[in-house]
């Protein structure tokens, strides 16, 4: 295994430079000349010129627009829905659950896209109004008369845990959600007590050793309880889909989806159609962050089937906040102990996720990550998920990890302080490395956590942490993500002009197409401008995974690499035949295949195009096909450093400096990797300081617009320094691992630790709004 | 090599029956259970329910409709085009050649879609009028004021051959046409005299031995001169295309095209765009017969580029006849000699094709086939192509073969009569078989001509040929087609429900998709209902050839077969792993993979779908990729038998009985093969008796509507008996060879020979209209 390399400087933009060695898929060292150079995103031009086609741009003849009638109550029985007044308006159609052709009904968001008889959250859709224009549908909404019988509701998760708590839902669900699928982790469920409350929908316990003994060994013990918020992914483009069941029975769905094959399969089950009769077209997507997968597709598809006309639904921003699927809140009690020399002896935690009215919290991942990130012989982590009358939760970039590392990194930090140890060195002493057991006993593969901590130690923010004013503080936090896995395929076709088309079934959410172009260009020996990447729909695409879980580059990338390699081999075989040379004596340079050392003996790629794609051509066309099946996890770790200033008069926290040091395995397109990291940092700052979905006592959402839901904006963000560490993933494409999730993880912990450093007392709730920080300061002063 | 098999009966429709052995791609004998059963066409339902989307169904926002301003003169110089009056109408745009962005201009139909300064035929487009509706564009046509200076024209090909003939075109062309590409034949050009006329655009001479010596050996010699007509393919759907250059620079063309990749490549050259910037979408096509390839695509694409708006052009029926690309007429003098024992000793021919104003006649194929179909030591065939002021010709189903076999089979028939020999036995004695040299000296591969003749000998029409009334006659003729070659690829993907999707880049013109489904089902061991075939566009498809030249099944079929075989092998490997068995011990039965003999040890295809297409799935998705590169020609021969009755008072010929005996290699979908044959027979009857584009002395087309151009209709056609002979093509899919072209070939010869048999005198011009037959009868009576 080679030494990790780092990129501290800026790469030439659009330039090429030779790169140091790295470990490729087969484990041999090769030099890259194209992979590792920073280039602009291939999709940039069409996006900035307004030409990219989003789901909201889909126009179909006779298309109806949909708007939602939603419940004003957190929990109620639907007594009656009177459509008649609305349907008096010419062109207006009102559909309720009974009108939808759901083959396998189940009171989940997927299996019951409109509430059938029981609404379980404020904003729960109960009817859909269709009209030839969105405005007309909106007008007709008010005329749909729904009679509800209110039911007892439960909003506070603590109250929901009581044995005599009202039940958040009366009807049981068949299946749990999909959030946990985003990361491949294993979790044990043992020693679980039967919960007192009927609202408990999931439990886990992950442990090893004897925590009581561990705490007895400890010289210092810290115990804290943390509270996290409901947070919304807030992509710039709301959930949008159009659907049409054509008269030959093919259902086409054009959607703002993060994947195409997975929804196709799910829709097939829900609607009772063969998957071949469903075509999912992944449109250009305006952000997802985990939220855009099978929330509105079942509804739009079922409505289109019911009315046999094309239908489009685009959520309003308020519907996004009210009825999409944000990250759920958690309360985490954590207790940790260590000896004077900085050896962790025990870690205990209790996690409670409020999963709203649908069991879909990332409980397992959260508990797994908390128990697996530091070497500790005695661990006991109990997790519990409880239902309340709130919206359905779903994946939010690194689901479960934000909560896990916020609690863990705050606790570890406090423990280091109590022991009088340097926070970074304490972490480094206990940080896991290759071979250390995770909480479930499985060993970590090669990971870059220690390398990132070592790199953080040298960073100016950390080196200069003591040179600060009285109101300033510096914090550190780690974060890690196991990395998702899902099989993938790709094709690589040579064109008549010697350029190449890479075809995948994935969705380009984060610049992955640009990385695929770099990978193919590297393998083929052609400039990246000669490679075009096309994301095909499910009717013709090679199978593609969901773009989520930091898996796209890691899973699709090797398929592209293999496909390009096959294409290259086919080219060399044809050229060898034409040039009467051995394939291994040939090279591809500047669009020409030539005999190494004899540049005059050559054949152009265009000529090979002629020889493979014309009437009577003597060779088969050049087309490679690559696959990626089983692969080991390639976990990605990162360390964030934050320097903040706290206004002691107002409680306002300003992030002054920020650095993200991340093991990316191999930066295929460093500019894009840095962009991903910066976006993740911005979301982490949002979680730490600003964002929250706030529910009133009656379950009413109080933050249903962008004015109320405080996304971080440019002035909230400092310059972000990104440091790329490359600890190659043995089976990643050119050593790359997923980079999407990790940067969104450590923000709350790093900033909380910085605030603690600044004000001398620990905030234990995010977001750390000015009000809360002021309270924390005043509480501490009161105590003092 | 196995014995050929024949199908004389009717297959069970949609049933399955075991079939006898055949030779597959690798030359081993296997039994088929699915290939060889007759099923309905997969595209039938969407066509009969009106849901199939043709190019004329394409609707794009802001789309302009085009109509053509065409020349009223056969030859003229364009002095001036005044657009101003037309463009006074709001929304109307008029474009001329100067407005089109042609990167590589050339006065061909492709390289100059609008005449730049010289019009060379009546109907030659000189300007395009665009408007938001077709009606408005039509209205504006009359307001475009074109000033012409008439030039001397030449309409009659004989006149065009004179040294002092007017030149049909003043400007020279860069390139010849594409017609000859439809069949792969080699031809020698030697001993060519320099032509006297500047209108001669192509010449060939194909010979062996010494014809003078051959005629001296002969006991009988026949010399005849034949005249064929200009004939139009007349697909039910006229030429139609829509195009849009989107602002990211991608030019998409939705077209009624017979192929997608070939036009993409040609358009790239003409328009100076990289092929990756052009997306050709092959829409459902309403017939082509060779005519739909690159006639209107360059015009529509160039117009769309010029106006930067979507544009659609659908030819009217009159534009089809006036300005599309029909089959050109030919005059053929043929002389043949044989000895008393029926041995052919010499064959001589002179062929003159009238190629209109564009050199694109099938001269080479015609001469090649005439000289290659019978064993003859002494052959001398001279061919010549001459330009006149008529429309551009192009491929018409079996281009050049109708003319060749009409002349050849009439002459052979007359020679047999002169020698007093049975016409069938005379043919059989001289018919070529495997190893016999073609006129260019290359040996024929295994062909089924003799097997078809032997089968014809047993047919009731032939057996009972002497039991006829005085006005009746029976005729026989052979026909053959070398078979085209063009590389192909295909993909085969397993779906989550255990069904399969085959993806090709070909266009389904004649039911080939249904054949691909049968091939894939056979290989995979699943019912054909479990296979769907998708024709993708050029942006994502595996490379596909043009659907023409009888090559689609022969070239794409094996790619599908290989792709399905790969998919099958992947399935068996996964199942073997899961069942702990060896792949060779497994079989796929009823959607389940099971251990042979132990049906309980099994795994469903659906389960394999789960194991390959889910989060964390342990195997790569099942997807096979197949290719077909170089392949030998697989020529297809056929023998037609016709029984006619001639009304001696009117000259009207009625076809009473008809049989087509054809070597199809292997009938993959017998119902479809029979359908193909019946369609070809109908076209042959049209050529023989009805159809002709008739030009006036001034080059004006007199038959520009379906009232004037006499297509055969139901009452013109007898019941057609189809007899399938299976002489396997060693490298065809399951032994299949192309079946599209051969049935359209022998009709004119068979019917001419039957008319000769009925009236005792030989007609030498097609179509044999009542008027001409009456003249022939009267001429013979006059002589008698």
mmCIF file of N, CA and C in Angstrom, chain B residues 603-699:
data_model
loop_
_atom_site.group_PDB
_atom_site.id
_atom_site.type_symbol
_atom_site.label_atom_id
_atom_site.label_comp_id
_atom_site.label_asym_id
_atom_site.label_seq_id
_atom_site.Cartn_x
_atom_site.Cartn_y
_atom_site.Cartn_z
ATOM 1 N N UNK B 603 -33.738 -21.725 -8.046
ATOM 2 C CA UNK B 603 -33.790 -20.314 -7.653
ATOM 3 C C UNK B 603 -34.539 -19.586 -8.761
ATOM 4 N N UNK B 604 -35.446 -18.693 -8.378
ATOM 5 C CA UNK B 604 -36.224 -18.002 -9.410
ATOM 6 C C UNK B 604 -35.386 -16.889 -10.053
ATOM 7 N N UNK B 605 -35.749 -16.541 -11.275
ATOM 8 C CA UNK B 605 -35.086 -15.405 -11.931
ATOM 9 C C UNK B 605 -35.349 -14.119 -11.144
ATOM 10 N N UNK B 606 -36.536 -14.016 -10.568
ATOM 11 C CA UNK B 606 -36.835 -12.834 -9.744
ATOM 12 C C UNK B 606 -35.860 -12.707 -8.583
ATOM 13 N N UNK B 607 -35.539 -13.835 -7.966
ATOM 14 C CA UNK B 607 -34.593 -13.815 -6.848
ATOM 15 C C UNK B 607 -33.213 -13.373 -7.361
ATOM 16 N N UNK B 608 -32.856 -13.835 -8.549
ATOM 17 C CA UNK B 608 -31.573 -13.402 -9.125
ATOM 18 C C UNK B 608 -31.617 -11.899 -9.400
ATOM 19 N N UNK B 609 -32.792 -11.402 -9.781
ATOM 20 C CA UNK B 609 -32.960 -9.951 -9.916
ATOM 21 C C UNK B 609 -32.659 -9.244 -8.601
ATOM 22 N N UNK B 610 -33.201 -9.765 -7.498
ATOM 23 C CA UNK B 610 -32.936 -9.196 -6.166
ATOM 24 C C UNK B 610 -31.447 -9.197 -5.848
ATOM 25 N N UNK B 611 -30.779 -10.277 -6.236
ATOM 26 C CA UNK B 611 -29.368 -10.442 -5.873
ATOM 27 C C UNK B 611 -28.433 -9.610 -6.740
ATOM 28 N N UNK B 612 -28.980 -8.937 -7.732
ATOM 29 C CA UNK B 612 -28.120 -8.197 -8.663
ATOM 30 C C UNK B 612 -28.489 -6.721 -8.777
ATOM 31 N N UNK B 613 -29.639 -6.323 -8.232
ATOM 32 C CA UNK B 613 -30.089 -4.958 -8.502
ATOM 33 C C UNK B 613 -30.602 -4.251 -7.260
ATOM 34 N N UNK B 614 -30.092 -4.592 -6.111
ATOM 35 C CA UNK B 614 -30.528 -3.913 -4.901
ATOM 36 C C UNK B 614 -29.346 -3.320 -4.156
ATOM 37 N N UNK B 615 -29.643 -2.488 -3.186
ATOM 38 C CA UNK B 615 -28.588 -1.970 -2.313
ATOM 39 C C UNK B 615 -27.806 -3.143 -1.734
ATOM 40 N N UNK B 616 -26.505 -3.083 -1.870
ATOM 41 C CA UNK B 616 -25.649 -4.111 -1.294
ATOM 42 C C UNK B 616 -25.738 -5.465 -1.973
ATOM 43 N N UNK B 617 -26.336 -5.524 -3.156
ATOM 44 C CA UNK B 617 -26.502 -6.803 -3.862
ATOM 45 C C UNK B 617 -25.133 -7.434 -4.136
ATOM 46 N N UNK B 618 -25.051 -8.768 -3.982
ATOM 47 C CA UNK B 618 -23.730 -9.405 -4.075
ATOM 48 C C UNK B 618 -23.238 -9.666 -5.498
ATOM 49 N N UNK B 619 -24.093 -9.527 -6.497
ATOM 50 C CA UNK B 619 -23.658 -9.806 -7.865
ATOM 51 C C UNK B 619 -23.936 -8.600 -8.764
ATOM 52 N N UNK B 620 -23.157 -8.536 -9.838
ATOM 53 C CA UNK B 620 -23.405 -7.497 -10.842
ATOM 54 C C UNK B 620 -24.690 -7.831 -11.602
ATOM 55 N N UNK B 621 -25.360 -6.814 -12.128
ATOM 56 C CA UNK B 621 -26.595 -7.045 -12.881
ATOM 57 C C UNK B 621 -26.337 -7.945 -14.093
ATOM 58 N N UNK B 622 -27.372 -8.653 -14.488
ATOM 59 C CA UNK B 622 -27.280 -9.535 -15.652
ATOM 60 C C UNK B 622 -27.475 -8.697 -16.908
ATOM 61 N N UNK B 623 -26.422 -8.560 -17.670
ATOM 62 C CA UNK B 623 -26.540 -7.854 -18.944
ATOM 63 C C UNK B 623 -25.516 -8.408 -19.911
ATOM 64 N N UNK B 624 -26.009 -8.923 -21.016
ATOM 65 C CA UNK B 624 -25.128 -9.431 -22.050
ATOM 66 C C UNK B 624 -24.977 -8.410 -23.164
ATOM 67 N N UNK B 625 -23.845 -8.478 -23.831
ATOM 68 C CA UNK B 625 -23.578 -7.562 -24.935
ATOM 69 C C UNK B 625 -23.093 -8.412 -26.096
ATOM 70 N N UNK B 626 -23.752 -8.308 -27.242
ATOM 71 C CA UNK B 626 -23.371 -9.136 -28.379
ATOM 72 C C UNK B 626 -22.952 -8.297 -29.565
ATOM 73 N N UNK B 627 -22.093 -8.872 -30.376
ATOM 74 C CA UNK B 627 -21.568 -8.152 -31.533
ATOM 75 C C UNK B 627 -21.602 -9.030 -32.759
ATOM 76 N N UNK B 628 -21.594 -8.374 -33.898
ATOM 77 C CA UNK B 628 -21.485 -9.080 -35.166
ATOM 78 C C UNK B 628 -20.625 -8.202 -36.057
ATOM 79 N N UNK B 629 -19.483 -8.709 -36.451
ATOM 80 C CA UNK B 629 -18.599 -7.939 -37.311
ATOM 81 C C UNK B 629 -18.600 -8.519 -38.709
ATOM 82 N N UNK B 630 -17.442 -8.972 -39.146
ATOM 83 C CA UNK B 630 -17.331 -9.519 -40.496
ATOM 84 C C UNK B 630 -18.152 -10.807 -40.575
ATOM 85 N N UNK B 631 -18.865 -10.962 -41.673
ATOM 86 C CA UNK B 631 -19.634 -12.187 -41.884
ATOM 87 C C UNK B 631 -19.653 -12.458 -43.380
ATOM 88 N N UNK B 632 -19.753 -13.722 -43.761
ATOM 89 C CA UNK B 632 -19.863 -14.028 -45.194
ATOM 90 C C UNK B 632 -21.255 -13.642 -45.693
ATOM 91 N N UNK B 633 -21.361 -13.338 -46.982
ATOM 92 C CA UNK B 633 -22.691 -13.137 -47.560
ATOM 93 C C UNK B 633 -23.525 -14.404 -47.369
ATOM 94 N N UNK B 634 -24.813 -14.218 -47.196
ATOM 95 C CA UNK B 634 -25.721 -15.375 -47.124
ATOM 96 C C UNK B 634 -26.796 -15.142 -48.177
ATOM 97 N N UNK B 635 -26.505 -15.454 -49.452
ATOM 98 C CA UNK B 635 -27.444 -15.117 -50.520
ATOM 99 C C UNK B 635 -28.735 -15.915 -50.401
ATOM 100 N N UNK B 636 -29.815 -15.258 -50.741
ATOM 101 C CA UNK B 636 -31.128 -15.906 -50.661
ATOM 102 C C UNK B 636 -31.738 -16.042 -52.047
ATOM 103 N N UNK B 637 -32.108 -17.272 -52.388
ATOM 104 C CA UNK B 637 -32.727 -17.511 -53.705
ATOM 105 C C UNK B 637 -34.175 -17.918 -53.554
ATOM 106 N N UNK B 638 -34.905 -17.682 -54.611
ATOM 107 C CA UNK B 638 -36.324 -18.009 -54.587
ATOM 108 C C UNK B 638 -36.785 -18.367 -55.996
ATOM 109 N N UNK B 639 -37.841 -19.128 -56.067
ATOM 110 C CA UNK B 639 -38.460 -19.473 -57.351
ATOM 111 C C UNK B 639 -39.942 -19.119 -57.263
ATOM 112 N N UNK B 640 -40.423 -18.375 -58.231
ATOM 113 C CA UNK B 640 -41.846 -18.028 -58.253
ATOM 114 C C UNK B 640 -42.540 -18.738 -59.408
ATOM 115 N N UNK B 641 -43.766 -19.129 -59.136
ATOM 116 C CA UNK B 641 -44.618 -19.745 -60.155
ATOM 117 C C UNK B 641 -45.888 -18.915 -60.266
ATOM 118 N N UNK B 642 -46.256 -18.573 -61.497
ATOM 119 C CA UNK B 642 -47.465 -17.766 -61.686
ATOM 120 C C UNK B 642 -48.346 -18.422 -62.728
ATOM 121 N N UNK B 643 -49.630 -18.406 -62.453
ATOM 122 C CA UNK B 643 -50.592 -18.836 -63.472
ATOM 123 C C UNK B 643 -51.477 -17.634 -63.774
ATOM 124 N N UNK B 644 -51.572 -17.272 -65.071
ATOM 125 C CA UNK B 644 -52.343 -16.075 -65.433
ATOM 126 C C UNK B 644 -53.426 -16.442 -66.457
ATOM 127 N N UNK B 645 -54.383 -15.550 -66.514
ATOM 128 C CA UNK B 645 -55.353 -15.627 -67.617
ATOM 129 C C UNK B 645 -55.297 -14.283 -68.340
ATOM 130 N N UNK B 646 -55.236 -14.340 -69.673
ATOM 131 C CA UNK B 646 -55.165 -13.115 -70.462
ATOM 132 C C UNK B 646 -56.475 -12.949 -71.229
ATOM 133 N N UNK B 647 -57.032 -11.764 -71.091
ATOM 134 C CA UNK B 647 -58.246 -11.449 -71.869
ATOM 135 C C UNK B 647 -57.771 -10.981 -73.236
ATOM 136 N N UNK B 648 -57.950 -11.812 -74.234
ATOM 137 C CA UNK B 648 -57.405 -11.502 -75.548
ATOM 138 C C UNK B 648 -58.105 -10.303 -76.204
ATOM 139 N N UNK B 649 -59.297 -9.998 -75.717
ATOM 140 C CA UNK B 649 -60.017 -8.850 -76.293
ATOM 141 C C UNK B 649 -59.491 -7.525 -75.749
ATOM 142 N N UNK B 650 -59.087 -7.538 -74.476
ATOM 143 C CA UNK B 650 -58.668 -6.274 -73.852
ATOM 144 C C UNK B 650 -57.181 -6.237 -73.548
ATOM 145 N N UNK B 651 -56.552 -7.392 -73.504
ATOM 146 C CA UNK B 651 -55.141 -7.454 -73.109
ATOM 147 C C UNK B 651 -54.962 -7.536 -71.605
ATOM 148 N N UNK B 652 -56.045 -7.530 -70.869
ATOM 149 C CA UNK B 652 -55.936 -7.524 -69.407
ATOM 150 C C UNK B 652 -55.416 -8.870 -68.903
ATOM 151 N N UNK B 653 -54.443 -8.779 -67.992
ATOM 152 C CA UNK B 653 -53.847 -9.984 -67.407
ATOM 153 C C UNK B 653 -54.311 -10.112 -65.965
ATOM 154 N N UNK B 654 -54.838 -11.301 -65.641
ATOM 155 C CA UNK B 654 -55.235 -11.571 -64.258
ATOM 156 C C UNK B 654 -54.361 -12.707 -63.739
ATOM 157 N N UNK B 655 -53.750 -12.472 -62.559
ATOM 158 C CA UNK B 655 -52.950 -13.537 -61.938
ATOM 159 C C UNK B 655 -53.908 -14.435 -61.173
ATOM 160 N N UNK B 656 -53.983 -15.691 -61.586
ATOM 161 C CA UNK B 656 -54.960 -16.613 -60.993
ATOM 162 C C UNK B 656 -54.365 -17.362 -59.799
ATOM 163 N N UNK B 657 -53.131 -17.788 -59.961
ATOM 164 C CA UNK B 657 -52.494 -18.568 -58.886
ATOM 165 C C UNK B 657 -51.044 -18.109 -58.801
ATOM 166 N N UNK B 658 -50.521 -18.200 -57.602
ATOM 167 C CA UNK B 658 -49.137 -17.750 -57.443
ATOM 168 C C UNK B 658 -48.500 -18.540 -56.304
ATOM 169 N N UNK B 659 -47.279 -18.942 -56.514
ATOM 170 C CA UNK B 659 -46.534 -19.612 -55.444
ATOM 171 C C UNK B 659 -45.132 -19.045 -55.384
ATOM 172 N N UNK B 660 -44.653 -18.871 -54.163
ATOM 173 C CA UNK B 660 -43.286 -18.407 -53.940
ATOM 174 C C UNK B 660 -42.589 -19.457 -53.083
ATOM 175 N N UNK B 661 -41.528 -20.029 -53.657
ATOM 176 C CA UNK B 661 -40.755 -21.042 -52.943
ATOM 177 C C UNK B 661 -39.415 -20.388 -52.618
ATOM 178 N N UNK B 662 -39.115 -20.225 -51.351
ATOM 179 C CA UNK B 662 -37.945 -19.424 -51.009
ATOM 180 C C UNK B 662 -37.072 -20.112 -49.975
ATOM 181 N N UNK B 663 -35.776 -20.052 -50.235
ATOM 182 C CA UNK B 663 -34.806 -20.510 -49.231
ATOM 183 C C UNK B 663 -34.592 -19.392 -48.229
ATOM 184 N N UNK B 664 -35.044 -19.631 -46.995
ATOM 185 C CA UNK B 664 -34.941 -18.596 -45.974
ATOM 186 C C UNK B 664 -33.894 -18.957 -44.926
ATOM 187 N N UNK B 665 -33.166 -20.046 -45.169
ATOM 188 C CA UNK B 665 -32.139 -20.445 -44.211
ATOM 189 C C UNK B 665 -32.778 -21.103 -43.011
ATOM 190 N N UNK B 666 -33.526 -20.327 -42.288
ATOM 191 C CA UNK B 666 -34.298 -20.789 -41.129
ATOM 192 C C UNK B 666 -35.372 -19.744 -40.901
ATOM 193 N N UNK B 667 -36.630 -20.207 -40.888
ATOM 194 C CA UNK B 667 -37.720 -19.255 -40.652
ATOM 195 C C UNK B 667 -37.835 -19.025 -39.151
ATOM 196 N N UNK B 668 -37.354 -17.878 -38.686
ATOM 197 C CA UNK B 668 -37.378 -17.617 -37.242
ATOM 198 C C UNK B 668 -38.808 -17.397 -36.767
ATOM 199 N N UNK B 669 -39.559 -16.606 -37.525
ATOM 200 C CA UNK B 669 -40.987 -16.417 -37.256
ATOM 201 C C UNK B 669 -41.708 -16.702 -38.569
ATOM 202 N N UNK B 670 -42.094 -17.961 -38.808
ATOM 203 C CA UNK B 670 -42.629 -18.315 -40.131
ATOM 204 C C UNK B 670 -43.776 -17.417 -40.591
ATOM 205 N N UNK B 671 -44.643 -17.008 -39.668
ATOM 206 C CA UNK B 671 -45.773 -16.161 -40.077
ATOM 207 C C UNK B 671 -45.254 -14.863 -40.686
ATOM 208 N N UNK B 672 -44.208 -14.306 -40.087
ATOM 209 C CA UNK B 672 -43.671 -13.052 -40.570
ATOM 210 C C UNK B 672 -42.924 -13.257 -41.884
ATOM 211 N N UNK B 673 -42.211 -14.370 -41.994
ATOM 212 C CA UNK B 673 -41.507 -14.667 -43.246
ATOM 213 C C UNK B 673 -42.523 -14.784 -44.383
ATOM 214 N N UNK B 674 -43.619 -15.483 -44.114
ATOM 215 C CA UNK B 674 -44.661 -15.598 -45.141
ATOM 216 C C UNK B 674 -45.232 -14.224 -45.483
ATOM 217 N N UNK B 675 -45.402 -13.403 -44.467
ATOM 218 C CA UNK B 675 -45.900 -12.044 -44.709
ATOM 219 C C UNK B 675 -44.944 -11.246 -45.579
ATOM 220 N N UNK B 676 -43.663 -11.376 -45.293
ATOM 221 C CA UNK B 676 -42.656 -10.696 -46.100
ATOM 222 C C UNK B 676 -42.743 -11.165 -47.553
ATOM 223 N N UNK B 677 -42.870 -12.461 -47.719
ATOM 224 C CA UNK B 677 -42.917 -13.014 -49.075
ATOM 225 C C UNK B 677 -44.167 -12.508 -49.803
ATOM 226 N N UNK B 678 -45.297 -12.513 -49.113
ATOM 227 C CA UNK B 678 -46.532 -12.063 -49.771
ATOM 228 C C UNK B 678 -46.426 -10.600 -50.192
ATOM 229 N N UNK B 679 -45.828 -9.786 -49.316
ATOM 230 C CA UNK B 679 -45.647 -8.378 -49.683
ATOM 231 C C UNK B 679 -44.755 -8.232 -50.905
ATOM 232 N N UNK B 680 -43.699 -9.022 -50.949
ATOM 233 C CA UNK B 680 -42.794 -8.968 -52.097
ATOM 234 C C UNK B 680 -43.484 -9.405 -53.372
ATOM 235 N N UNK B 681 -44.293 -10.446 -53.274
ATOM 236 C CA UNK B 681 -45.030 -10.917 -54.446
ATOM 237 C C UNK B 681 -45.962 -9.816 -54.951
ATOM 238 N N UNK B 682 -46.637 -9.150 -54.020
ATOM 239 C CA UNK B 682 -47.553 -8.071 -54.417
ATOM 240 C C UNK B 682 -46.783 -6.983 -55.164
ATOM 241 N N UNK B 683 -45.594 -6.658 -54.666
ATOM 242 C CA UNK B 683 -44.810 -5.634 -55.369
ATOM 243 C C UNK B 683 -44.387 -6.131 -56.752
ATOM 244 N N UNK B 684 -44.021 -7.408 -56.832
ATOM 245 C CA UNK B 684 -43.631 -7.976 -58.127
ATOM 246 C C UNK B 684 -44.782 -7.923 -59.119
ATOM 247 N N UNK B 685 -45.979 -8.211 -58.648
ATOM 248 C CA UNK B 685 -47.164 -8.144 -59.522
ATOM 249 C C UNK B 685 -47.407 -6.697 -59.953
ATOM 250 N N UNK B 686 -47.184 -5.765 -59.015
ATOM 251 C CA UNK B 686 -47.298 -4.348 -59.372
ATOM 252 C C UNK B 686 -46.336 -3.978 -60.497
ATOM 253 N N UNK B 687 -45.061 -4.377 -60.340
ATOM 254 C CA UNK B 687 -44.073 -4.106 -61.386
ATOM 255 C C UNK B 687 -44.488 -4.776 -62.697
ATOM 256 N N UNK B 688 -44.975 -6.001 -62.600
ATOM 257 C CA UNK B 688 -45.263 -6.778 -63.814
ATOM 258 C C UNK B 688 -46.423 -6.193 -64.596
ATOM 259 N N UNK B 689 -47.449 -5.731 -63.863
ATOM 260 C CA UNK B 689 -48.702 -5.426 -64.558
ATOM 261 C C UNK B 689 -49.178 -3.978 -64.437
ATOM 262 N N UNK B 690 -48.767 -3.228 -63.420
ATOM 263 C CA UNK B 690 -49.482 -1.992 -63.129
ATOM 264 C C UNK B 690 -48.600 -0.747 -63.046
ATOM 265 N N UNK B 691 -47.557 -0.833 -62.208
ATOM 266 C CA UNK B 691 -46.909 0.385 -61.731
ATOM 267 C C UNK B 691 -45.927 0.978 -62.736
ATOM 268 N N UNK B 692 -45.960 2.312 -62.842
ATOM 269 C CA UNK B 692 -44.916 3.022 -63.593
ATOM 270 C C UNK B 692 -45.025 4.512 -63.323
ATOM 271 N N UNK B 693 -43.894 5.145 -63.097
ATOM 272 C CA UNK B 693 -43.841 6.598 -63.132
ATOM 273 C C UNK B 693 -43.677 6.965 -64.604
ATOM 274 N N UNK B 694 -44.644 7.710 -65.115
ATOM 275 C CA UNK B 694 -44.627 8.046 -66.542
ATOM 276 C C UNK B 694 -44.269 9.527 -66.691
ATOM 277 N N UNK B 695 -43.262 9.797 -67.484
ATOM 278 C CA UNK B 695 -42.821 11.183 -67.717
ATOM 279 C C UNK B 695 -43.225 11.627 -69.114
ATOM 280 N N UNK B 696 -43.680 12.865 -69.208
ATOM 281 C CA UNK B 696 -44.006 13.428 -70.509
ATOM 282 C C UNK B 696 -42.739 13.812 -71.267
ATOM 283 N N UNK B 697 -42.917 14.219 -72.477
ATOM 284 C CA UNK B 697 -41.758 14.556 -73.315
ATOM 285 C C UNK B 697 -40.931 15.681 -72.726
ATOM 286 N N UNK B 698 -41.574 16.557 -71.988
ATOM 287 C CA UNK B 698 -40.862 17.671 -71.358
ATOM 288 C C UNK B 698 -40.393 17.329 -69.948
ATOM 289 N N UNK B 699 -40.447 16.026 -69.600
ATOM 290 C CA UNK B 699 -39.953 15.620 -68.290
ATOM 291 C C UNK B 699 -40.962 15.798 -67.173
#
